[in-house]
Structure formats: C-alpha cells, structure tokens
GROMACS .gro file of C-alpha atoms in nm:
model
  115
    1GLN     CA    1  -0.677  -1.781  -0.505
    2VAL     CA    2  -0.672  -1.403  -0.501
    3LYS     CA    3  -0.356  -1.259  -0.653
    4LEU     CA    4  -0.216  -0.919  -0.559
    5VAL     CA    5   0.074  -0.772  -0.754
    6GLU     CA    6   0.247  -0.454  -0.645
    7SER     CA    7   0.451  -0.232  -0.871
    8GLY     CA    8   0.610   0.110  -0.873
    9GLY     CA    9   0.872   0.074  -0.605
   10GLY     CA   10   1.229   0.187  -0.649
   11LEU     CA   11   1.500   0.423  -0.536
   12VAL     CA   12   1.410   0.785  -0.481
   13GLN     CA   13   1.580   1.079  -0.319
   14ALA     CA   14   1.443   1.229  -0.003
   15GLY     CA   15   1.177   1.482  -0.086
   16GLY     CA   16   1.075   1.295  -0.396
   17SER     CA   17   0.759   1.109  -0.483
   18LEU     CA   18   0.658   0.757  -0.577
   19ARG     CA   19   0.337   0.603  -0.694
   20LEU     CA   20   0.274   0.241  -0.605
   21SER     CA   21   0.008   0.029  -0.764
   22CYS     CA   22  -0.154  -0.297  -0.665
   23ALA     CA   23  -0.347  -0.503  -0.912
   24ALA     CA   24  -0.589  -0.756  -0.771
   25SER     CA   25  -0.698  -1.049  -0.981
   26ARG     CA   26  -0.881  -1.380  -0.943
   27THR     CA   27  -1.116  -1.213  -0.697
   28PRO     CA   28  -1.444  -1.401  -0.658
   29ALA     CA   29  -1.594  -1.081  -0.520
   30SER     CA   30  -1.492  -0.718  -0.499
   31PRO     CA   31  -1.255  -0.666  -0.207
   32ALA     CA   32  -1.427  -0.515   0.094
   33VAL     CA   33  -1.103  -0.347   0.198
   34MET     CA   34  -0.772  -0.292   0.026
   35ASP     CA   35  -0.480  -0.181   0.238
   36TRP     CA   36  -0.119  -0.080   0.216
   37PHE     CA   37   0.129  -0.197   0.474
   38ARG     CA   38   0.502  -0.148   0.495
   39GLN     CA   39   0.792  -0.308   0.672
   40ALA     CA   40   1.118  -0.132   0.737
   41PRO     CA   41   1.437  -0.335   0.790
   42GLY     CA   42   1.439  -0.481   1.138
   43SER     CA   43   1.089  -0.357   1.214
   44GLN     CA   44   0.743  -0.502   1.227
   45ARG     CA   45   0.502  -0.459   0.946
   46GLU     CA   46   0.286  -0.152   0.993
   47TRP     CA   47  -0.036  -0.036   0.841
   48VAL     CA   48  -0.012   0.258   0.601
   49GLY     CA   49  -0.367   0.316   0.488
   50ALA     CA   50  -0.678   0.164   0.342
   51MET     CA   51  -0.953   0.212   0.092
   52LEU     CA   52  -1.293   0.079   0.186
   53GLN     CA   53  -1.540  -0.050  -0.065
   54GLY     CA   54  -1.756   0.261  -0.039
   55GLY     CA   55  -1.463   0.481  -0.135
   56LYS     CA   56  -1.371   0.604   0.211
   57THR     CA   57  -1.001   0.615   0.287
   58LYS     CA   58  -0.812   0.591   0.610
   59ASP     CA   59  -0.448   0.686   0.650
   60ARG     CA   60  -0.195   0.630   0.918
   61ASP     CA   61  -0.192   0.944   1.130
   62SER     CA   62   0.181   1.001   1.091
   63LEU     CA   63   0.152   0.988   0.713
   64GLN     CA   64  -0.147   1.213   0.664
   65GLY     CA   65  -0.075   1.490   0.421
   66ARG     CA   66   0.198   1.295   0.245
   67ILE     CA   67   0.003   1.002   0.106
   68THR     CA   68  -0.304   0.957  -0.108
   69ILE     CA   69  -0.477   0.625  -0.155
   70SER     CA   70  -0.707   0.570  -0.446
   71ARG     CA   71  -0.879   0.274  -0.598
   72ASP     CA   72  -1.023   0.190  -0.935
   73ASN     CA   73  -1.306  -0.046  -0.854
   74GLY     CA   74  -1.347  -0.126  -1.217
   75ASP     CA   75  -1.027  -0.323  -1.225
   76ASN     CA   76  -0.957  -0.365  -0.854
   77THR     CA   77  -0.643  -0.156  -0.867
   78LEU     CA   78  -0.521   0.019  -0.555
   79THR     CA   79  -0.277   0.310  -0.575
   80LEU     CA   80  -0.058   0.471  -0.313
   81GLN     CA   81   0.082   0.813  -0.398
   82MET     CA   82   0.361   0.913  -0.164
   83ASN     CA   83   0.510   1.262  -0.159
   84SER     CA   84   0.785   1.434   0.037
   85LEU     CA   85   0.947   1.099   0.099
   86ARG     CA   86   1.182   1.057   0.392
   87ARG     CA   87   1.451   0.804   0.466
   88GLU     CA   88   1.226   0.649   0.727
   89ASP     CA   89   0.977   0.565   0.452
   90THR     CA   90   1.222   0.305   0.328
   91GLY     CA   91   1.088  -0.047   0.337
   92VAL     CA   92   0.893  -0.311   0.157
   93TYR     CA   93   0.540  -0.199   0.077
   94TYR     CA   94   0.271  -0.463   0.070
   95CYS     CA   95  -0.076  -0.457  -0.071
   96SER     CA   96  -0.344  -0.651   0.110
   97ALA     CA   97  -0.707  -0.717   0.041
   98VAL     CA   98  -0.998  -0.869   0.227
   99VAL     CA   99  -1.214  -1.076  -0.001
  100SER     CA  100  -1.508  -1.271   0.133
  101GLY     CA  101  -1.368  -1.237   0.483
  102VAL     CA  102  -1.021  -1.366   0.397
  103ARG     CA  103  -0.712  -1.145   0.391
  104PHE     CA  104  -0.466  -1.186   0.108
  105TRP     CA  105  -0.121  -1.038   0.061
  106GLY     CA  106   0.098  -0.939  -0.225
  107GLN     CA  107   0.469  -1.012  -0.233
  108GLY     CA  108   0.567  -0.651  -0.180
  109THR     CA  109   0.765  -0.385  -0.360
  110GLN     CA  110   1.082  -0.227  -0.228
  111VAL     CA  111   1.094   0.147  -0.168
  112THR     CA  112   1.430   0.298  -0.085
  113VAL     CA  113   1.465   0.664   0.000
  114SER     CA  114   1.816   0.803  -0.011
  115SER     CA  115   1.940   1.120   0.150
   0.00000   0.00000   0.00000
C-alpha cells in the first residue's frame, strides 16, 4: 500500500510563507502524477497543483504566482512552496499520488493563516 506523509504545516501570519513536503513510500512504481489538494473548513476539497512524471507542473489558476511545486524523483518527495499567504489559504493540505492507475491520499497537514 502506497504511503504518503505530509509535513510542514502550521500557523503563519498573512503574507508569510510555508513549505509543505510529501514523502511517498512503498510505491511499486514511480507515481505518474503527484498532486496537492486542500480543504478549507466547510468547503469541498479543491485541487491546488500537480507535478507530472516528466517534470511539468500545473497550478490552480487562482494560485499562480504564489505557489511553486517541485518534486525529487529520486525519493518521491513532493514539495509545495507557498508565498504571500492569505487567510483564505487556511485549510488542510493533502498530498495525492497516482501509482499504477490508482490514486492514493495522505492524511493531510493543517495550514492556518492568521491576520
């Protein structure tokens, strides 16, 4: 069973930055896609961005310019750098990966942005 473990969440003031990491293990094959999602209180989970196996990234339009997604294929680690954080960025951030056609999820890491 693929295991995804997020880290790096916490409390940050508006305007600050956070760097989230996701470590993937027990992967029988290199993930074809690794994504970040987030879920704000009372809202549905939404897609944040993705890193494809070839190194191409895709970001949510509303977040472009404030986030950078990177991936270390050597150890299947996905990183989400978030800058100029806003209160509306508050939520639980989830890492997800597609391995051999199956999507797996991490348990999430809480990000709280205070004013």
